[in-house]
PDB file of C-alpha atoms and ligand atoms in Angstrom:
ATOM      1  CA  MET A   1      11.430 -20.131 128.901  1.00  0.00           C
ATOM      2  CA  ILE A   2      13.379 -16.917 128.248  1.00  0.00           C
ATOM      3  CA  PHE A   3      16.590 -16.469 130.206  1.00  0.00           C
ATOM      4  CA  ALA A   4      18.665 -13.339 130.365  1.00  0.00           C
ATOM      5  CA  ALA A   5      22.374 -13.723 131.029  1.00  0.00           C
ATOM      6  CA  SER A   6      23.395 -10.616 132.873  1.00  0.00           C
ATOM      7  CA  CYS A   7      25.896  -9.610 135.498  1.00  0.00           C
ATOM      8  CA  THR A   8      25.293  -6.913 138.030  1.00  0.00           C
ATOM      9  CA  GLU A   9      28.908  -6.593 139.184  1.00  0.00           C
ATOM     10  CA  LYS A  10      31.328  -5.388 136.539  1.00  0.00           C
ATOM     11  CA  LYS A  11      34.133  -7.924 136.296  1.00  0.00           C
ATOM     12  CA  PRO A  12      37.198  -7.182 134.201  1.00  0.00           C
ATOM     13  CA  GLU A  13      36.735  -8.532 130.648  1.00  0.00           C
ATOM     14  CA  PRO A  14      38.613 -11.806 130.177  1.00  0.00           C
ATOM     15  CA  LYS A  15      41.230 -11.849 127.422  1.00  0.00           C
ATOM     16  CA  TYR A  16      40.121 -14.117 124.617  1.00  0.00           C
ATOM     17  CA  LEU A  17      42.239 -15.840 122.016  1.00  0.00           C
ATOM     18  CA  VAL A  18      40.645 -17.676 119.102  1.00  0.00           C
ATOM     19  CA  LEU A  19      43.174 -20.199 117.877  1.00  0.00           C
ATOM     20  CA  TYR A  20      42.291 -22.501 115.018  1.00  0.00           C
ATOM     21  CA  TYR A  21      43.499 -24.821 112.308  1.00  0.00           C
ATOM     22  CA  THR A  22      41.741 -24.924 108.960  1.00  0.00           C
ATOM     23  CA  GLN A  23      42.516 -26.672 105.733  1.00  0.00           C
ATOM     24  CA  THR A  24      39.657 -25.610 103.476  1.00  0.00           C
ATOM     25  CA  GLY A  25      38.360 -22.518 105.284  1.00  0.00           C
ATOM     26  CA  ASN A  26      35.299 -23.855 107.140  1.00  0.00           C
ATOM     27  CA  THR A  27      36.821 -23.683 110.614  1.00  0.00           C
ATOM     28  CA  LYS A  28      38.277 -20.271 109.732  1.00  0.00           C
ATOM     29  CA  ALA A  29      34.740 -18.965 109.080  1.00  0.00           C
ATOM     30  CA  VAL A  30      33.609 -20.155 112.515  1.00  0.00           C
ATOM     31  CA  ALA A  31      36.779 -18.793 114.151  1.00  0.00           C
ATOM     32  CA  GLU A  32      36.168 -15.362 112.621  1.00  0.00           C
ATOM     33  CA  GLU A  33      32.606 -15.285 113.904  1.00  0.00           C
ATOM     34  CA  PHE A  34      33.794 -16.034 117.466  1.00  0.00           C
ATOM     35  CA  GLN A  35      36.556 -13.463 117.063  1.00  0.00           C
ATOM     36  CA  ALA A  36      34.119 -10.773 115.939  1.00  0.00           C
ATOM     37  CA  ARG A  37      31.551 -11.499 118.663  1.00  0.00           C
ATOM     38  CA  LEU A  38      34.119 -11.535 121.486  1.00  0.00           C
ATOM     39  CA  ASN A  39      36.437  -8.872 120.163  1.00  0.00           C
ATOM     40  CA  ALA A  40      39.120 -11.525 120.606  1.00  0.00           C
ATOM     41  CA  ASP A  41      42.636 -11.887 119.290  1.00  0.00           C
ATOM     42  CA  ILE A  42      42.951 -14.560 116.640  1.00  0.00           C
ATOM     43  CA  ASP A  43      45.742 -16.785 115.388  1.00  0.00           C
ATOM     44  CA  ALA A  44      46.016 -19.819 113.124  1.00  0.00           C
ATOM     45  CA  ILE A  45      47.860 -23.081 113.640  1.00  0.00           C
ATOM     46  CA  GLU A  46      49.658 -23.949 110.405  1.00  0.00           C
ATOM     47  CA  ALA A  47      51.391 -27.118 109.305  1.00  0.00           C
ATOM     48  CA  THR A  48      54.976 -26.476 108.178  1.00  0.00           C
ATOM     49  CA  VAL A  49      54.240 -28.597 105.121  1.00  0.00           C
ATOM     50  CA  PRO A  50      50.590 -27.731 104.431  1.00  0.00           C
ATOM     51  CA  TYR A  51      47.994 -30.347 103.602  1.00  0.00           C
ATOM     52  CA  ASP A  52      47.331 -28.599 100.317  1.00  0.00           C
ATOM     53  CA  GLY A  53      46.161 -31.421  98.088  1.00  0.00           C
ATOM     54  CA  ASP A  54      42.566 -32.323  97.350  1.00  0.00           C
ATOM     55  CA  PHE A  55      40.377 -34.290  99.741  1.00  0.00           C
ATOM     56  CA  GLN A  56      41.645 -37.676  98.555  1.00  0.00           C
ATOM     57  CA  ALA A  57      45.306 -36.605  98.757  1.00  0.00           C
ATOM     58  CA  THR A  58      44.742 -35.317 102.292  1.00  0.00           C
ATOM     59  CA  ILE A  59      43.009 -38.530 103.357  1.00  0.00           C
ATOM     60  CA  GLU A  60      45.936 -40.504 101.933  1.00  0.00           C
ATOM     61  CA  ARG A  61      48.690 -38.388 103.520  1.00  0.00           C
ATOM     62  CA  SER A  62      47.079 -38.183 106.923  1.00  0.00           C
ATOM     63  CA  GLY A  63      45.974 -41.822 106.820  1.00  0.00           C
ATOM     64  CA  LYS A  64      49.588 -42.826 106.194  1.00  0.00           C
ATOM     65  CA  GLU A  65      50.849 -40.518 108.959  1.00  0.00           C
ATOM     66  CA  ARG A  66      48.343 -42.048 111.363  1.00  0.00           C
ATOM     67  CA  GLU A  67      49.495 -45.569 110.494  1.00  0.00           C
ATOM     68  CA  GLU A  68      53.101 -44.550 111.054  1.00  0.00           C
ATOM     69  CA  GLY A  69      52.322 -42.633 114.235  1.00  0.00           C
ATOM     70  CA  ILE A  70      53.690 -39.385 112.782  1.00  0.00           C
ATOM     71  CA  LEU A  71      52.303 -35.944 113.619  1.00  0.00           C
ATOM     72  CA  PRO A  72      52.952 -33.012 111.263  1.00  0.00           C
ATOM     73  CA  GLU A  73      55.291 -30.212 112.280  1.00  0.00           C
ATOM     74  CA  ILE A  74      53.605 -26.860 112.838  1.00  0.00           C
ATOM     75  CA  LYS A  75      54.859 -23.275 112.571  1.00  0.00           C
ATOM     76  CA  PRO A  76      55.334 -21.426 115.860  1.00  0.00           C
ATOM     77  CA  ILE A  77      52.187 -19.684 117.167  1.00  0.00           C
ATOM     78  CA  THR A  78      52.713 -15.913 117.082  1.00  0.00           C
ATOM     79  CA  ARG A  79      50.513 -15.177 120.127  1.00  0.00           C
ATOM     80  CA  ASN A  80      51.645 -15.955 123.648  1.00  0.00           C
ATOM     81  CA  ILE A  81      49.120 -18.352 125.210  1.00  0.00           C
ATOM     82  CA  ALA A  82      50.090 -17.134 128.706  1.00  0.00           C
ATOM     83  CA  ASP A  83      48.563 -13.723 127.879  1.00  0.00           C
ATOM     84  CA  TYR A  84      45.020 -15.107 127.614  1.00  0.00           C
ATOM     85  CA  ASP A  85      42.336 -16.240 130.069  1.00  0.00           C
ATOM     86  CA  VAL A  86      40.154 -18.126 127.602  1.00  0.00           C
ATOM     87  CA  ILE A  87      41.284 -19.980 124.484  1.00  0.00           C
ATOM     88  CA  PHE A  88      38.672 -20.814 121.845  1.00  0.00           C
ATOM     89  CA  LEU A  89      40.364 -23.746 120.103  1.00  0.00           C
ATOM     90  CA  GLY A  90      39.015 -24.634 116.660  1.00  0.00           C
ATOM     91  CA  TYR A  91      39.680 -27.518 114.294  1.00  0.00           C
ATOM     92  CA  PRO A  92      38.176 -29.632 111.532  1.00  0.00           C
ATOM     93  CA  ILE A  93      37.345 -33.206 112.490  1.00  0.00           C
ATOM     94  CA  TRP A  94      39.643 -35.666 110.777  1.00  0.00           C
ATOM     95  CA  PHE A  95      39.060 -39.366 111.410  1.00  0.00           C
ATOM     96  CA  GLY A  96      36.707 -38.635 114.294  1.00  0.00           C
ATOM     97  CA  THR A  97      38.932 -36.241 116.219  1.00  0.00           C
ATOM     98  CA  TYR A  98      40.815 -32.916 115.982  1.00  0.00           C
ATOM     99  CA  ALA A  99      42.988 -32.618 112.868  1.00  0.00           C
ATOM    100  CA  PRO A 100      46.643 -33.628 113.362  1.00  0.00           C
ATOM    101  CA  PRO A 101      48.161 -30.087 113.395  1.00  0.00           C
ATOM    102  CA  VAL A 102      46.049 -29.452 116.504  1.00  0.00           C
ATOM    103  CA  ALA A 103      47.330 -32.699 118.023  1.00  0.00           C
ATOM    104  CA  THR A 104      50.866 -31.376 117.449  1.00  0.00           C
ATOM    105  CA  PHE A 105      49.930 -28.076 119.117  1.00  0.00           C
ATOM    106  CA  LEU A 106      48.486 -29.952 122.112  1.00  0.00           C
ATOM    107  CA  ASN A 107      51.704 -31.962 122.420  1.00  0.00           C
ATOM    108  CA  GLN A 108      53.747 -28.761 122.539  1.00  0.00           C
ATOM    109  CA  THR A 109      51.558 -26.606 124.746  1.00  0.00           C
ATOM    110  CA  ASP A 110      50.471 -26.953 128.346  1.00  0.00           C
ATOM    111  CA  LEU A 111      46.965 -25.520 128.758  1.00  0.00           C
ATOM    112  CA  SER A 112      46.793 -26.252 132.525  1.00  0.00           C
ATOM    113  CA  GLY A 113      44.351 -23.964 134.288  1.00  0.00           C
ATOM    114  CA  LYS A 114      43.249 -22.247 131.068  1.00  0.00           C
ATOM    115  CA  LYS A 115      39.614 -22.126 130.102  1.00  0.00           C
ATOM    116  CA  VAL A 116      39.469 -23.858 126.739  1.00  0.00           C
ATOM    117  CA  VAL A 117      36.354 -23.688 124.553  1.00  0.00           C
ATOM    118  CA  PRO A 118      36.597 -26.257 121.755  1.00  0.00           C
ATOM    119  CA  PHE A 119      34.856 -25.672 118.426  1.00  0.00           C
ATOM    120  CA  CYS A 120      34.897 -27.679 115.255  1.00  0.00           C
ATOM    121  CA  THR A 121      33.514 -28.223 111.783  1.00  0.00           C
ATOM    122  CA  PHE A 122      32.820 -31.645 110.327  1.00  0.00           C
ATOM    123  CA  GLY A 123      31.108 -33.554 107.551  1.00  0.00           C
ATOM    124  CA  SER A 124      28.823 -35.418 109.919  1.00  0.00           C
ATOM    125  CA  GLY A 125      30.033 -35.131 113.513  1.00  0.00           C
ATOM    126  CA  GLY A 126      32.889 -35.421 115.964  1.00  0.00           C
ATOM    127  CA  LEU A 127      32.408 -32.725 118.604  1.00  0.00           C
ATOM    128  CA  ASP A 128      31.893 -35.184 121.470  1.00  0.00           C
ATOM    129  CA  SER A 129      34.654 -37.583 120.476  1.00  0.00           C
ATOM    130  CA  SER A 130      37.181 -34.777 119.921  1.00  0.00           C
ATOM    131  CA  VAL A 131      36.342 -33.093 123.231  1.00  0.00           C
ATOM    132  CA  LYS A 132      36.781 -36.420 124.971  1.00  0.00           C
ATOM    133  CA  ASP A 133      40.223 -36.749 123.360  1.00  0.00           C
ATOM    134  CA  LEU A 134      41.060 -33.161 124.275  1.00  0.00           C
ATOM    135  CA  LYS A 135      40.168 -33.782 127.936  1.00  0.00           C
ATOM    136  CA  ALA A 136      42.323 -36.908 127.992  1.00  0.00           C
ATOM    137  CA  LYS A 137      45.211 -35.039 126.352  1.00  0.00           C
ATOM    138  CA  GLN A 138      45.061 -31.954 128.615  1.00  0.00           C
ATOM    139  CA  PRO A 139      43.511 -33.242 131.855  1.00  0.00           C
ATOM    140  CA  THR A 140      44.439 -30.128 133.848  1.00  0.00           C
ATOM    141  CA  ALA A 141      42.942 -27.647 131.374  1.00  0.00           C
ATOM    142  CA  ASP A 142      39.461 -26.357 132.161  1.00  0.00           C
ATOM    143  CA  ILE A 143      37.656 -27.656 129.065  1.00  0.00           C
ATOM    144  CA  GLN A 144      34.273 -25.978 128.595  1.00  0.00           C
ATOM    145  CA  ASN A 145      31.221 -26.884 126.506  1.00  0.00           C
ATOM    146  CA  GLY A 146      32.055 -26.961 122.827  1.00  0.00           C
ATOM    147  CA  TYR A 147      30.384 -25.908 119.597  1.00  0.00           C
ATOM    148  CA  GLY A 148      30.334 -27.983 116.414  1.00  0.00           C
ATOM    149  CA  VAL A 149      28.761 -27.430 113.024  1.00  0.00           C
ATOM    150  CA  ARG A 150      28.513 -29.393 109.803  1.00  0.00           C
ATOM    151  CA  ALA A 151      30.384 -27.944 106.868  1.00  0.00           C
ATOM    152  CA  ALA A 152      27.076 -28.034 104.956  1.00  0.00           C
ATOM    153  CA  ARG A 153      25.419 -25.745 107.542  1.00  0.00           C
ATOM    154  CA  LEU A 154      27.886 -22.869 107.780  1.00  0.00           C
ATOM    155  CA  SER A 155      25.092 -20.469 106.794  1.00  0.00           C
ATOM    156  CA  ARG A 156      23.639 -21.062 110.285  1.00  0.00           C
ATOM    157  CA  ILE A 157      26.671 -20.123 112.360  1.00  0.00           C
ATOM    158  CA  LYS A 158      25.707 -16.515 113.117  1.00  0.00           C
ATOM    159  CA  ASP A 159      22.537 -17.518 114.977  1.00  0.00           C
ATOM    160  CA  GLU A 160      24.042 -20.623 116.542  1.00  0.00           C
ATOM    161  CA  ILE A 161      27.149 -18.857 117.826  1.00  0.00           C
ATOM    162  CA  ASP A 162      25.037 -16.018 119.214  1.00  0.00           C
ATOM    163  CA  ARG A 163      23.033 -18.569 121.152  1.00  0.00           C
ATOM    164  CA  PHE A 164      26.096 -20.572 122.203  1.00  0.00           C
ATOM    165  CA  LEU A 165      27.860 -17.482 123.587  1.00  0.00           C
ATOM    166  CA  LYS A 166      24.774 -16.375 125.545  1.00  0.00           C
ATOM    167  CA  GLU A 167      23.947 -19.837 126.841  1.00  0.00           C
ATOM    168  CA  ASN A 168      27.497 -20.303 128.102  1.00  0.00           C
ATOM    169  CA  GLY A 169      27.704 -16.839 129.649  1.00  0.00           C
ATOM    170  CA  PHE A 170      30.325 -15.298 127.349  1.00  0.00           C
ATOM    171  CA  ILE A 171      28.034 -12.490 126.190  1.00  0.00           C
ATOM    172  CA  GLU A 172      24.900 -10.973 127.661  1.00  0.00           C
ATOM    173  CA  GLY A 173      21.476 -11.242 126.106  1.00  0.00           C
ATOM    174  CA  GLU A 174      18.242 -13.145 126.085  1.00  0.00           C
ATOM    175  CA  PHE A 175      18.024 -16.686 124.828  1.00  0.00           C
ATOM    176  CA  THR A 176      15.465 -19.441 124.961  1.00  0.00           C
ATOM    177  CA  LYS A 177      16.518 -22.278 127.207  1.00  0.00           C
ATOM    178  CA  LEU A 178      15.778 -25.576 125.488  1.00  0.00           C
ATOM    179  CA  GLU A 179      13.840 -28.281 127.259  1.00  0.00           C
ATOM    180  CA  ASP A 180      15.537 -31.700 127.580  1.00  0.00           C
ATOM    181  CA  PHE A 181      14.599 -34.357 125.049  1.00  0.00           C
ATOM    182  CA  PRO A 182      11.912 -36.653 126.490  1.00  0.00           C
ATOM    183  CA  GLN A 183      12.312 -40.415 126.343  1.00  0.00           C
ATOM    184  CA  GLN A 184      12.479 -41.939 122.862  1.00  0.00           C
ATOM    185  CA  HIS A 185       9.635 -43.881 121.263  1.00  0.00           C
ATOM    186  CA  PRO A 186       9.682 -46.135 118.176  1.00  0.00           C
ATOM    187  CA  ALA A 187       9.801 -43.906 115.082  1.00  0.00           C
ATOM    188  CA  THR A 188       6.523 -43.647 113.170  1.00  0.00           C
ATOM    189  CA  GLU A 189       6.525 -43.735 109.364  1.00  0.00           C
ATOM    190  CA  GLU A 190       6.192 -39.976 109.312  1.00  0.00           C
ATOM    191  CA  GLU A 191       9.162 -39.522 111.648  1.00  0.00           C
ATOM    192  CA  ALA A 192      11.242 -42.032 109.670  1.00  0.00           C
ATOM    193  CA  ALA A 193      10.486 -39.967 106.553  1.00  0.00           C
ATOM    194  CA  ILE A 194      11.836 -36.853 108.307  1.00  0.00           C
ATOM    195  CA  PHE A 195      15.011 -38.771 109.113  1.00  0.00           C
ATOM    196  CA  ASP A 196      15.352 -40.004 105.525  1.00  0.00           C
ATOM    197  CA  ALA A 197      14.840 -36.493 104.144  1.00  0.00           C
ATOM    198  CA  ALA A 198      17.476 -35.097 106.511  1.00  0.00           C
ATOM    199  CA  VAL A 199      20.194 -37.627 105.687  1.00  0.00           C
ATOM    200  CA  ASN A 200      19.201 -38.060 102.048  1.00  0.00           C
ATOM    201  CA  GLY A 201      22.248 -38.412  99.873  1.00  0.00           C
ATOM    202  CA  TYR A 202      24.805 -38.276 102.659  1.00  0.00           C
ATOM    203  CA  PRO A 203      27.004 -41.232 101.712  1.00  0.00           C
ATOM    204  CA  MET A 204      28.528 -41.892 105.133  1.00  0.00           C
ATOM    205  CA  LEU A 205      25.177 -42.301 106.791  1.00  0.00           C
ATOM    206  CA  ASN A 206      23.200 -45.129 105.300  1.00  0.00           C
ATOM    207  CA  ALA A 207      20.940 -45.885 108.223  1.00  0.00           C
ATOM    208  CA  LYS A 208      17.331 -46.374 109.231  1.00  0.00           C
ATOM    209  CA  ALA A 209      15.565 -44.497 112.039  1.00  0.00           C
ATOM    210  CA  GLU A 210      14.486 -46.781 114.871  1.00  0.00           C
ATOM    211  CA  SER A 211      13.471 -44.527 117.721  1.00  0.00           C
ATOM    212  CA  VAL A 212      13.117 -40.808 118.255  1.00  0.00           C
ATOM    213  CA  SER A 213      12.198 -38.016 120.615  1.00  0.00           C
ATOM    214  CA  GLN A 214      11.588 -34.375 119.841  1.00  0.00           C
ATOM    215  CA  ARG A 215      11.612 -30.944 121.410  1.00  0.00           C
ATOM    216  CA  THR A 216      10.636 -27.432 120.439  1.00  0.00           C
ATOM    217  CA  ILE A 217      13.412 -25.055 119.457  1.00  0.00           C
ATOM    218  CA  PRO A 218      13.125 -21.408 118.400  1.00  0.00           C
ATOM    219  CA  GLY A 219      11.536 -21.431 114.921  1.00  0.00           C
ATOM    220  CA  GLY A 220      10.959 -25.162 114.687  1.00  0.00           C
ATOM    221  CA  THR A 221      11.486 -28.663 116.040  1.00  0.00           C
ATOM    222  CA  GLU A 222      14.568 -30.688 116.841  1.00  0.00           C
ATOM    223  CA  TYR A 223      14.561 -34.484 116.684  1.00  0.00           C
ATOM    224  CA  LEU A 224      16.996 -36.889 118.267  1.00  0.00           C
ATOM    225  CA  PHE A 225      16.974 -40.157 116.350  1.00  0.00           C
ATOM    226  CA  THR A 226      18.582 -43.460 117.166  1.00  0.00           C
ATOM    227  CA  ALA A 227      19.347 -45.087 113.839  1.00  0.00           C
ATOM    228  CA  VAL A 228      20.790 -48.436 112.838  1.00  0.00           C
ATOM    229  CA  PRO A 229      23.016 -48.962 109.821  1.00  0.00           C
ATOM    230  CA  LEU A 230      21.548 -50.644 106.768  1.00  0.00           C
ATOM    231  CA  PRO A 231      23.251 -53.751 105.363  1.00  0.00           C
ATOM    232  CA  ARG A 232      26.491 -53.007 103.565  1.00  0.00           C
ATOM    233  CA  GLU A 233      25.245 -54.239 100.155  1.00  0.00           C
ATOM    234  CA  ASP A 234      23.067 -51.134 100.026  1.00  0.00           C
ATOM    235  CA  ASN A 235      26.089 -48.940 100.437  1.00  0.00           C
ATOM    236  CA  PRO A 236      28.949 -50.309  98.328  1.00  0.00           C
ATOM    237  CA  ASP A 237      30.750 -46.953  98.097  1.00  0.00           C
ATOM    238  CA  ALA A 238      31.233 -46.371 101.787  1.00  0.00           C
ATOM    239  CA  LYS A 239      34.724 -47.524 102.705  1.00  0.00           C
ATOM    240  CA  LEU A 240      33.936 -47.480 106.387  1.00  0.00           C
ATOM    241  CA  PRO A 241      33.969 -50.162 109.043  1.00  0.00           C
ATOM    242  CA  PRO A 242      30.505 -51.392 110.061  1.00  0.00           C
ATOM    243  CA  MET A 243      28.968 -49.101 112.624  1.00  0.00           C
ATOM    244  CA  GLY A 244      26.695 -49.682 115.597  1.00  0.00           C
ATOM    245  CA  PRO A 245      23.577 -47.624 116.342  1.00  0.00           C
ATOM    246  CA  VAL A 246      24.139 -43.891 115.931  1.00  0.00           C
ATOM    247  CA  LYS A 247      22.451 -40.837 117.384  1.00  0.00           C
ATOM    248  CA  VAL A 248      21.416 -38.303 114.759  1.00  0.00           C
ATOM    249  CA  TYR A 249      20.195 -34.793 115.547  1.00  0.00           C
ATOM    250  CA  VAL A 250      17.784 -33.381 112.976  1.00  0.00           C
ATOM    251  CA  THR A 251      16.376 -29.857 112.864  1.00  0.00           C
ATOM    252  CA  VAL A 252      13.215 -28.867 111.019  1.00  0.00           C
ATOM    253  CA  LEU A 253      12.803 -25.117 110.927  1.00  0.00           C
ATOM    254  CA  ASP A 254       9.306 -23.902 110.058  1.00  0.00           C
ATOM    255  CA  GLY A 255       8.698 -24.147 106.315  1.00  0.00           C
ATOM    256  CA  GLN A 256      12.147 -25.617 105.637  1.00  0.00           C
ATOM    257  CA  GLN A 257      13.554 -29.021 104.731  1.00  0.00           C
ATOM    258  CA  PRO A 258      14.795 -31.289 107.529  1.00  0.00           C
ATOM    259  CA  GLU A 259      18.575 -31.142 107.975  1.00  0.00           C
ATOM    260  CA  PHE A 260      20.780 -33.232 110.199  1.00  0.00           C
ATOM    261  CA  THR A 261      23.026 -31.220 112.485  1.00  0.00           C
ATOM    262  CA  GLN A 262      25.307 -33.914 113.850  1.00  0.00           C
ATOM    263  CA  VAL A 263      25.823 -37.638 114.127  1.00  0.00           C
ATOM    264  CA  ILE A 264      27.156 -39.159 117.321  1.00  0.00           C
ATOM    265  CA  ARG A 265      28.761 -42.537 116.822  1.00  0.00           C
TER     266      ARG A 265
HETATM  267  C1  FMN B 301      41.514 -36.155 106.173  1.00  0.00           C
HETATM  268  C2  FMN B 301      40.087 -35.800 106.483  1.00  0.00           C
HETATM  269  C3  FMN B 301      39.382 -36.572 107.380  1.00  0.00           C
HETATM  270  C4  FMN B 301      38.060 -36.229 107.726  1.00  0.00           C
HETATM  271  N1  FMN B 301      37.406 -36.989 108.658  1.00  0.00           N
HETATM  272  C5  FMN B 301      36.137 -36.640 109.019  1.00  0.00           C
HETATM  273  C6  FMN B 301      35.452 -37.404 110.011  1.00  0.00           C
HETATM  274  O1  FMN B 301      35.971 -38.359 110.586  1.00  0.00           O
HETATM  275  N2  FMN B 301      34.181 -37.036 110.321  1.00  0.00           N
HETATM  276  C7  FMN B 301      33.564 -35.980 109.727  1.00  0.00           C
HETATM  277  O2  FMN B 301      32.412 -35.688 110.064  1.00  0.00           O
HETATM  278  N3  FMN B 301      34.183 -35.214 108.801  1.00  0.00           N
HETATM  279  C8  FMN B 301      35.471 -35.520 108.432  1.00  0.00           C
HETATM  280  N4  FMN B 301      36.127 -34.757 107.494  1.00  0.00           N
HETATM  281  C9  FMN B 301      35.459 -33.542 106.942  1.00  0.00           C
HETATM  282  C10 FMN B 301      35.974 -32.252 107.574  1.00  0.00           C
HETATM  283  O3  FMN B 301      35.880 -32.325 108.989  1.00  0.00           O
HETATM  284  C11 FMN B 301      35.171 -31.032 107.124  1.00  0.00           C
HETATM  285  O4  FMN B 301      35.208 -30.926 105.740  1.00  0.00           O
HETATM  286  C12 FMN B 301      35.646 -29.755 107.781  1.00  0.00           C
HETATM  287  O5  FMN B 301      34.623 -28.769 107.727  1.00  0.00           O
HETATM  288  C13 FMN B 301      36.897 -29.164 107.125  1.00  0.00           C
HETATM  289  O6  FMN B 301      37.252 -27.984 107.818  1.00  0.00           O
HETATM  290  P1  FMN B 301      38.266 -26.908 107.244  1.00  0.00           P
HETATM  291  O7  FMN B 301      37.604 -26.293 106.016  1.00  0.00           O
HETATM  292  O8  FMN B 301      38.405 -25.900 108.342  1.00  0.00           O
HETATM  293  O9  FMN B 301      39.546 -27.568 106.886  1.00  0.00           O
HETATM  294  C14 FMN B 301      37.431 -35.088 107.125  1.00  0.00           C
HETATM  295  C15 FMN B 301      38.162 -34.335 106.195  1.00  0.00           C
HETATM  296  C16 FMN B 301      39.468 -34.676 105.870  1.00  0.00           C
HETATM  297  C17 FMN B 301      40.229 -33.835 104.871  1.00  0.00           C
END
């Protein structure tokens, strides 16, 4: 079904601020796409002592800070939050939630009454869990639907952000409204093979598809799998606690390889 988001009355344009933290540039790329599409102001949250080591060094420093209950200091934000109606707040997912410099920002800033649109980048997932944490942290802010994308799928952000902004009424234009996923059924061999192809080689996700449902999306099919972790012996490298069943979204665009879009733990 094609929907057109349009307004007949001319309302004054809201003032948008895109505010983000990035360590390796992925969230910055998403932030800049939102900024360009909304003609927004943009600002970055920066740690006073940057997390500038490699992945392992960052895991170690932030893991230690988490254990000790320490949050990093951040530099002052140059924009004045009070000047804006809508804040697009972007962050990488670290340990299942927004990265610590954003936690520091949220400790220092009261977003009461502001519309806040969360967005994030991640290796496998974390939009839902981080938005839940954000709502708990700022219960009087008006937290809107969020957007999340895997670091491995940044090439898709133009189309996805276009759709996200239309679907959520931030820009006008036609978009196809997606049907809900129907009830899941046990995965067939063919469907399990789609799951395996999508998660192939992703070390954090050593799991087997159990049940699935699917829906049509523009240019292809989207699957929602429920998967169960395989025994740990099969996955000696993963230094992760055992996990319960996970939900895995997989997209198959016509003529292309299956790719997973997010994991919900
Ligand atoms: C310390 C650390 C912890 C991370 N934890 C997670 C995680 O829990 N889940 C996940 O999907 N990705 C995780 N990642 C991957 C990042 O979310 C991903 O690479 C992100 O796109 C980085 O964004 P940036 O380039 O804007 O810094 C982690 C990365 C780091 C450095």
